[in-house]
Amino acid sequence: MNKSKICLKQIILVILIVFILSNFSSCSKKNAAKENEDVQTVFAVYAMKAHASNLDDYLEFGGNVQAASSVDIYPDVQSGKITRILVKVGDKVQKDQILAEVDSSRPGMDYKVSPIKTPVGGTVTSLPINVGSTVAASMPIGKISSTGKLEIKTNVAERFISRIALYQKAELSFDAFPGEKFPATLVEIDPVLDTTSRTLGIKLIQEPSDSRLKAGMYAKIKLITETKSNTIVIPNNVIVTRNSKDIVYVLNPTDNTVSVREVKKGIRVDDRQEVVGGIEVGDIIVIKGQALLSDGAKVNVISIVD
């Protein structure tokens, strides 16, 4: 009898211990779950303030600089020898100025020396003759160019011709003047394409003229084909594609969380993207650290770029 009572007491004690341990474990799990609910991941991000600016789309080419107008010089005599040269390459001359003299005498005949005059005013850019050189009326002895205005001729691939138009502006750059830009204007477009190269010829005038530029230089041409004014422009890599939608994350400064905004893209130029819908001027957009974000995520903003 005593043994039965002892066993019963032991069983009751074991059950009580199990019950206490079970309740303690349950409370610990609830507390741990509550603590997990209170802990929220905070993401470090960089941000920028959206503002309106201009965005220029462009095409790039290369071309040689040449004088806007150039005239060959021909002697008036049928043939003869150069007896005197009065100018040199680089000299500025006036119309009808004497450049050289030609003796067209023949054996048994005596002629007066004939002058060779300039047909127009300008700069002597070529004069490949020497005293004693034989010349003829059909052979040019030099060239006079108008160096006050310089032009650049180049060719545009067929796939780009829909983007070009008369009087578009361009920027010229030269290896001789690193970092400098020289303005130019598109003034001429060929009416037909070259069927061999499938390209269209265009001509630009460098204006206002700059005396540092010389005919024969090679120009890198940046032709502005479209200008967007007063539009929101952000770095292209800021935009994230989720479920076939283009989105950005906008900061809520009051609680340092982010909201998802679907955006509509405009034109893209290099690494800059126009946004025509979804964000407004003044919105603070996450530009770095957005890959792991989700709507409502808590963030720590390292810096904000204006």
CSV table of C-alpha atoms in Angstrom, one decimal, residues 69-279:
chain,number,residue,atom,x,y,z
A,69,SER,CA,35.4,78.4,-100.4
A,70,SER,CA,38.5,77.6,-102.5
A,71,VAL,CA,39.5,78.8,-106.0
A,72,ASP,CA,42.3,77.5,-108.3
A,73,ILE,CA,44.6,80.1,-109.9
A,74,TYR,CA,45.3,79.8,-113.7
A,75,PRO,CA,47.7,81.8,-115.8
A,76,ASP,CA,46.3,83.9,-118.7
A,77,VAL,CA,49.0,82.9,-121.1
A,78,GLN,CA,49.0,79.7,-123.2
A,79,SER,CA,52.4,78.6,-121.9
A,80,GLY,CA,55.6,80.1,-120.4
A,81,LYS,CA,58.0,80.0,-117.6
A,82,ILE,CA,57.7,81.6,-114.1
A,83,THR,CA,60.2,84.4,-113.8
A,84,ARG,CA,59.1,85.8,-110.4
A,85,ILE,CA,56.9,84.8,-107.5
A,86,LEU,CA,55.5,87.6,-105.4
A,87,VAL,CA,53.6,85.8,-102.6
A,88,LYS,CA,53.9,82.7,-100.5
A,89,VAL,CA,51.6,80.2,-98.9
A,90,GLY,CA,49.7,81.8,-96.0
A,91,ASP,CA,49.7,85.3,-97.5
A,92,LYS,CA,46.4,87.2,-97.6
A,93,VAL,CA,45.7,88.6,-101.0
A,94,GLN,CA,43.2,90.9,-102.6
A,95,LYS,CA,41.3,90.4,-105.9
A,96,ASP,CA,43.4,91.1,-109.0
A,97,GLN,CA,46.6,91.2,-106.9
A,98,ILE,CA,49.7,90.0,-108.9
A,99,LEU,CA,50.9,86.6,-107.6
A,100,ALA,CA,53.6,85.8,-110.1
A,101,GLU,CA,55.0,86.7,-113.6
A,102,VAL,CA,55.3,84.5,-116.6
A,103,ASP,CA,57.6,84.9,-119.6
A,104,SER,CA,56.0,83.4,-122.7
A,105,SER,CA,58.7,84.3,-125.1
A,106,ARG,CA,59.7,81.9,-127.9
A,107,PRO,CA,62.9,81.6,-130.0
A,108,GLY,CA,62.9,84.6,-132.4
A,109,MET,CA,60.1,86.3,-130.6
A,110,ASP,CA,60.0,88.7,-127.7
A,111,TYR,CA,57.0,89.1,-125.5
A,112,LYS,CA,56.4,91.2,-122.4
A,113,VAL,CA,56.2,89.4,-119.1
A,114,SER,CA,52.6,88.5,-118.3
A,115,PRO,CA,51.3,88.8,-114.7
A,116,ILE,CA,49.2,86.1,-113.0
A,117,LYS,CA,46.5,87.8,-110.9
A,118,THR,CA,44.3,86.5,-108.1
A,119,PRO,CA,40.7,85.8,-109.3
A,120,VAL,CA,39.4,86.4,-105.7
A,121,GLY,CA,40.6,87.7,-102.4
A,122,GLY,CA,41.5,85.3,-99.6
A,123,THR,CA,44.5,83.4,-98.3
A,124,VAL,CA,47.0,81.5,-100.5
A,125,THR,CA,46.7,77.9,-99.3
A,126,SER,CA,48.7,76.2,-102.1
A,127,LEU,CA,51.5,77.5,-104.5
A,128,PRO,CA,53.4,74.5,-105.9
A,129,ILE,CA,55.5,76.4,-108.3
A,130,ASN,CA,59.1,77.7,-108.4
A,131,VAL,CA,60.9,80.3,-110.6
A,132,GLY,CA,61.7,78.5,-113.9
A,133,SER,CA,58.6,76.2,-113.7
A,134,THR,CA,56.8,75.9,-117.0
A,135,VAL,CA,53.1,76.7,-116.8
A,136,ALA,CA,50.1,76.6,-119.1
A,137,ALA,CA,46.6,78.1,-119.2
A,138,SER,CA,45.1,74.7,-118.4
A,139,MET,CA,47.3,74.1,-115.4
A,140,PRO,CA,46.5,75.6,-112.0
A,141,ILE,CA,49.5,77.1,-110.3
A,142,GLY,CA,48.0,77.5,-106.8
A,143,LYS,CA,44.9,77.9,-104.7
A,144,ILE,CA,43.2,80.7,-102.8
A,145,SER,CA,40.9,79.9,-100.0
A,146,SER,CA,38.6,81.9,-97.8
A,147,THR,CA,39.9,80.8,-94.3
A,148,GLY,CA,37.6,83.1,-92.4
A,149,LYS,CA,34.9,80.3,-92.6
A,150,LEU,CA,35.7,76.7,-92.2
A,151,GLU,CA,33.5,73.8,-93.2
A,152,ILE,CA,33.5,70.1,-92.3
A,153,LYS,CA,32.1,67.5,-94.7
A,154,THR,CA,31.2,64.0,-93.5
A,155,ASN,CA,28.8,61.1,-94.2
A,156,VAL,CA,25.9,59.8,-92.2
A,157,ALA,CA,25.0,56.1,-92.2
A,158,GLU,CA,21.5,55.4,-93.7
A,159,ARG,CA,20.1,54.2,-90.5
A,160,PHE,CA,20.6,57.6,-88.9
A,161,ILE,CA,19.3,60.0,-91.6
A,162,SER,CA,15.8,60.2,-90.0
A,163,ARG,CA,17.5,62.0,-87.1
A,164,ILE,CA,19.2,64.8,-89.0
A,165,ALA,CA,17.8,68.1,-90.2
A,166,LEU,CA,19.1,71.4,-91.4
A,167,TYR,CA,20.4,73.9,-88.9
A,168,GLN,CA,21.0,71.4,-86.1
A,169,LYS,CA,23.8,72.5,-83.8
A,170,ALA,CA,27.0,70.6,-83.3
A,171,GLU,CA,30.1,70.6,-81.1
A,172,LEU,CA,33.5,70.1,-82.6
A,173,SER,CA,36.5,68.8,-80.7
A,174,PHE,CA,40.1,68.6,-81.8
A,175,ASP,CA,43.2,66.7,-80.5
A,176,ALA,CA,45.1,69.9,-80.7
A,177,PHE,CA,42.8,71.5,-78.1
A,178,PRO,CA,41.8,68.8,-75.6
A,179,GLY,CA,38.7,69.6,-73.5
A,180,GLU,CA,37.6,72.5,-75.7
A,181,LYS,CA,34.4,72.6,-77.7
A,182,PHE,CA,33.8,74.6,-80.9
A,183,PRO,CA,30.3,75.3,-82.2
A,184,ALA,CA,29.1,74.4,-85.6
A,185,THR,CA,25.8,74.3,-87.6
A,186,LEU,CA,24.6,71.8,-90.1
A,187,VAL,CA,24.0,73.8,-93.3
A,188,GLU,CA,23.8,71.3,-96.2
A,189,ILE,CA,22.4,67.8,-96.7
A,190,ASP,CA,22.9,65.9,-99.9
A,191,PRO,CA,19.6,65.1,-101.7
A,192,VAL,CA,20.6,61.5,-102.5
A,193,LEU,CA,22.5,58.7,-100.8
A,194,ASP,CA,25.7,57.2,-102.0
A,195,THR,CA,24.5,53.8,-103.3
A,196,THR,CA,27.9,52.2,-102.7
A,197,SER,CA,28.5,53.2,-99.1
A,198,ARG,CA,24.8,53.7,-98.2
A,199,THR,CA,25.6,57.0,-96.6
A,200,LEU,CA,24.4,60.6,-96.9
A,201,GLY,CA,26.8,63.5,-97.2
A,202,ILE,CA,26.3,66.5,-94.9
A,203,LYS,CA,28.2,69.8,-94.5
A,204,LEU,CA,28.7,71.8,-91.3
A,205,ILE,CA,30.0,75.4,-90.9
A,206,GLN,CA,32.1,76.2,-87.9
A,207,GLU,CA,30.8,79.5,-86.5
A,208,PRO,CA,31.6,81.8,-85.0
A,209,SER,CA,35.0,81.3,-86.6
A,210,ASP,CA,38.1,80.7,-84.5
A,211,SER,CA,41.5,81.6,-85.8
A,212,ARG,CA,43.1,78.7,-84.0
A,213,LEU,CA,41.4,76.2,-86.3
A,214,LYS,CA,43.1,75.4,-89.6
A,215,ALA,CA,42.0,73.8,-92.8
A,216,GLY,CA,43.2,70.2,-92.9
A,217,MET,CA,42.6,69.5,-89.2
A,218,TYR,CA,40.5,66.4,-88.2
A,219,ALA,CA,37.3,67.2,-86.2
A,220,LYS,CA,35.3,64.9,-84.0
A,221,ILE,CA,31.7,65.9,-84.5
A,222,LYS,CA,28.9,65.7,-81.9
A,223,LEU,CA,25.7,66.5,-83.8
A,224,ILE,CA,22.8,67.4,-81.4
A,225,THR,CA,19.7,65.6,-82.9
A,226,GLU,CA,17.2,66.1,-80.1
A,227,THR,CA,17.0,68.3,-77.0
A,228,LYS,CA,14.8,67.7,-74.0
A,229,SER,CA,14.4,70.9,-71.9
A,230,ASN,CA,13.3,71.1,-68.2
A,231,THR,CA,12.9,67.3,-67.8
A,232,ILE,CA,13.8,64.9,-65.0
A,233,VAL,CA,17.0,63.1,-65.7
A,234,ILE,CA,18.5,60.4,-63.5
A,235,PRO,CA,21.3,57.8,-63.8
A,236,ASN,CA,20.1,54.9,-65.9
A,237,ASN,CA,21.3,52.3,-63.3
A,238,VAL,CA,18.9,53.7,-60.7
A,239,ILE,CA,15.9,52.1,-62.4
A,240,VAL,CA,15.1,48.5,-61.3
A,241,THR,CA,13.0,46.1,-63.4
A,242,ARG,CA,10.6,44.0,-61.4
A,243,ASN,CA,7.8,41.9,-62.9
A,244,SER,CA,8.4,43.6,-66.3
A,245,LYS,CA,7.9,47.1,-64.6
A,246,ASP,CA,10.4,49.8,-64.4
A,247,ILE,CA,10.6,51.1,-60.8
A,248,VAL,CA,12.6,53.4,-58.5
A,249,TYR,CA,12.6,53.6,-54.7
A,250,VAL,CA,11.6,57.0,-53.3
A,251,LEU,CA,12.6,57.9,-49.7
A,252,ASN,CA,10.0,58.9,-47.1
A,253,PRO,CA,12.0,61.2,-44.9
A,254,THR,CA,9.6,61.1,-42.0
A,255,ASP,CA,10.3,57.5,-41.1
A,256,ASN,CA,13.3,56.6,-43.3
A,257,THR,CA,11.4,54.1,-45.4
A,258,VAL,CA,11.1,53.7,-49.1
A,259,SER,CA,8.2,53.5,-51.5
A,260,VAL,CA,8.1,51.8,-54.9
A,261,ARG,CA,7.3,54.1,-57.8
A,262,GLU,CA,6.7,52.8,-61.3
A,263,VAL,CA,8.3,55.2,-63.9
A,264,LYS,CA,7.9,55.8,-67.5
A,265,LYS,CA,11.2,56.2,-69.5
A,266,GLY,CA,11.9,58.9,-72.1
A,267,ILE,CA,15.1,59.1,-74.2
A,268,ARG,CA,18.4,57.6,-72.9
A,269,VAL,CA,21.7,59.3,-73.6
A,270,ASP,CA,24.8,57.4,-72.5
A,271,ASP,CA,24.2,56.6,-68.8
A,272,ARG,CA,21.6,59.3,-68.3
A,273,GLN,CA,17.9,58.4,-68.5
A,274,GLU,CA,14.9,60.8,-69.0
A,275,VAL,CA,11.9,60.0,-66.8
A,276,VAL,CA,8.6,61.4,-68.1
A,277,GLY,CA,6.3,59.9,-65.4
A,278,GLY,CA,6.3,58.4,-61.9
A,279,ILE,CA,8.5,60.9,-60.0
